[in-house]
Amino acid sequence: MRYISTRGAAPTLAFDEVLLAGLARDGGLYVPETWPTFSRDELRAMRGLPYAELAVRVMAPFLGGRLTELEFAELVREAYAEFDHAAVTPLVQLDQSTWVMELFHGPTLAFKDVALQLLGRLFDHVLAKKGQHVTIVGATSGDTGSAAIEACRDRDAIDIFILHPKGRTSEVQRRQMTTVLSSNVHNIALEGSFDDCQDLVKAMFNDTAFRDEQNLSAVNSINWARIMAQIVYYFAAAVQLGAPDRPVSFAVPTGNFGNVYAAYGARAMGLPIERLVVGTNSNDILARFFATGTMSTQAVTPTISPSMDIQISSNFERLLFDLYDRDGAALADCMARFRAGGSFAVTSEQLSRARLLFNGHKVDEDLTQATMTETRRLTGGMMIDPHTAVGLAAARAEQPNLDPAVPLVTLACAHPAKFPDAVERATGVRPPLPPRLADLYEREERLTVLPNDLKTVQSFVRSQVRRTIVRQGVA
Ligand SMILES: *Cc1c(COP(=O)(O)O)cnc(C)c1O
């Protein structure tokens, strides 16, 4: 198994190299050269497997022999032992055809733990073998940051710098990042938006000298291994609900397009997914794309679902790569136009191909809130967070077009206690933090406020990074 860049001008890499590289050197994103596939019999044999075993089976073909299955199975087992539900990603049924998959049973109460608990362990394992140190830089609109920090804290071979937009994450989100006082964890509150954070991270990667000097790496949603780990729970849900003998559809609250792209990957691997419903908040660039075929950015509007306050969905490039029939040069052209003018359009043929599988719905603030209220009323007490509400409202909007015999699963991407103000406003009840985070508001915080300026951020990284090159496991 080799990986190729969506822009066609970077070397093909093996799994461990892609893991550490993050973004490709030509500015593109890595994707598998070909998708491994599972037969219907192999899918049936996945029914009833414990999550960690299913995960090994689904992900093993992506490793290309760069880790043994035994080594990998141990990392996977450890990663999912951190979850406080035996099923790891349990399903809850709402009505005859509607389900919710809870992805928030990990250490930071959001779905990003599913990928990052594994990613941190994979990094450590691969770096120890190579005797290397990396500097991880990442941008977060809230949840990626805490999940990445939890995955990397106290690991000898890693320094991690996380940029978040100052004042634009919830207090719980901020505290989950800034109360980790480990010496390898560095929180930067940037005076700017999430897109500014993401642009700075990209700029650091595009500065080749800086990138090499720091041995830069990323764990944000462009990292291939994150997509790989997210593919697993689509298999888990689908085989439980009858795949391959019954198809299934998913509604995914979407920001960077990583989570829903993982569903696209699962389908390419043989999972019978009928429809993918993309839910956006008022930052509806993706819903507009699926309606019109034109991608055009607008200013970011802050909402009650801040992890989706995004106008440039970086993982969308992976889908576009296929819509351009994997022509990297054509895609690089398209992305350059997007950079320069803030918009591009696909052909009507490309749009119809995308719409065979995807549809998008914009869910505004009122509907998000009403969905939280209604869900509590209809289920006799279930609370959902605002991101999940966006997904569920999009699912409800799409349902009239769908076959009711096909289960529609909405992804619950965060625990309601991560967004207590919005949930309380909608339901009248303040969702309590689970026991492991009960004292979060009493913990000490540490962060550095920096202006939206590349040079300033780079010198901060230089001044903070621990220079020790750790050589572990070397006899
Ligand atoms: C990150 C996040 C999203 C968006 O996921 P993408 O993979 O960026 O599309 C949605 N909801 C929550 C709670 C998140 O943390």
PDB file of C-alpha atoms and ligand atoms in Angstrom, residues 110-112 143 253-259 307-308 387 413-414, ligand 1:
ATOM      1  CA  ALA A 110     -15.544  14.371  21.341  1.00  0.00           C
ATOM      2  CA  PHE A 111     -15.265  12.130  18.315  1.00  0.00           C
ATOM      3  CA  LYS A 112     -11.708  13.234  17.587  1.00  0.00           C
ATOM      4  CA  ASP A 143     -12.098  19.849  19.835  1.00  0.00           C
ATOM      5  CA  PRO A 253     -22.181  17.320  11.029  1.00  0.00           C
ATOM      6  CA  THR A 254     -19.319  18.684   8.983  1.00  0.00           C
ATOM      7  CA  GLY A 255     -16.570  21.266   9.216  1.00  0.00           C
ATOM      8  CA  ASN A 256     -13.279  20.174   7.664  1.00  0.00           C
ATOM      9  CA  PHE A 257     -14.975  17.302   5.779  1.00  0.00           C
ATOM     10  CA  GLY A 258     -12.702  14.728   7.464  1.00  0.00           C
ATOM     11  CA  ASN A 259     -15.370  12.711   9.191  1.00  0.00           C
ATOM     12  CA  SER A 307     -16.132  23.216  15.748  1.00  0.00           C
ATOM     13  CA  MET A 308     -17.892  23.699  12.423  1.00  0.00           C
ATOM     14  CA  HIS A 387     -23.007  19.779  16.550  1.00  0.00           C
ATOM     15  CA  CYS A 413     -19.717  14.136  17.675  1.00  0.00           C
ATOM     16  CA  ALA A 414     -19.516  15.706  21.141  1.00  0.00           C
TER      17      ALA A 414
HETATM   18  C1  LIG B   1     -14.343  18.485  14.513  1.00  0.00           C
HETATM   19  C2  LIG B   1     -15.786  18.455  14.822  1.00  0.00           C
HETATM   20  C3  LIG B   1     -16.733  18.474  13.810  1.00  0.00           C
HETATM   21  C4  LIG B   1     -16.346  18.571  12.348  1.00  0.00           C
HETATM   22  O1  LIG B   1     -15.679  17.432  11.896  1.00  0.00           O
HETATM   23  P1  LIG B   1     -14.863  17.492  10.519  1.00  0.00           P
HETATM   24  O2  LIG B   1     -14.139  16.194  10.439  1.00  0.00           O
HETATM   25  O3  LIG B   1     -13.965  18.679  10.620  1.00  0.00           O
HETATM   26  O4  LIG B   1     -15.882  17.644   9.442  1.00  0.00           O
HETATM   27  C5  LIG B   1     -18.065  18.387  14.171  1.00  0.00           C
HETATM   28  N1  LIG B   1     -18.442  18.297  15.459  1.00  0.00           N
HETATM   29  C6  LIG B   1     -17.559  18.292  16.463  1.00  0.00           C
HETATM   30  C7  LIG B   1     -18.043  18.211  17.868  1.00  0.00           C
HETATM   31  C8  LIG B   1     -16.198  18.364  16.182  1.00  0.00           C
HETATM   32  O5  LIG B   1     -15.326  18.341  17.188  1.00  0.00           O
END
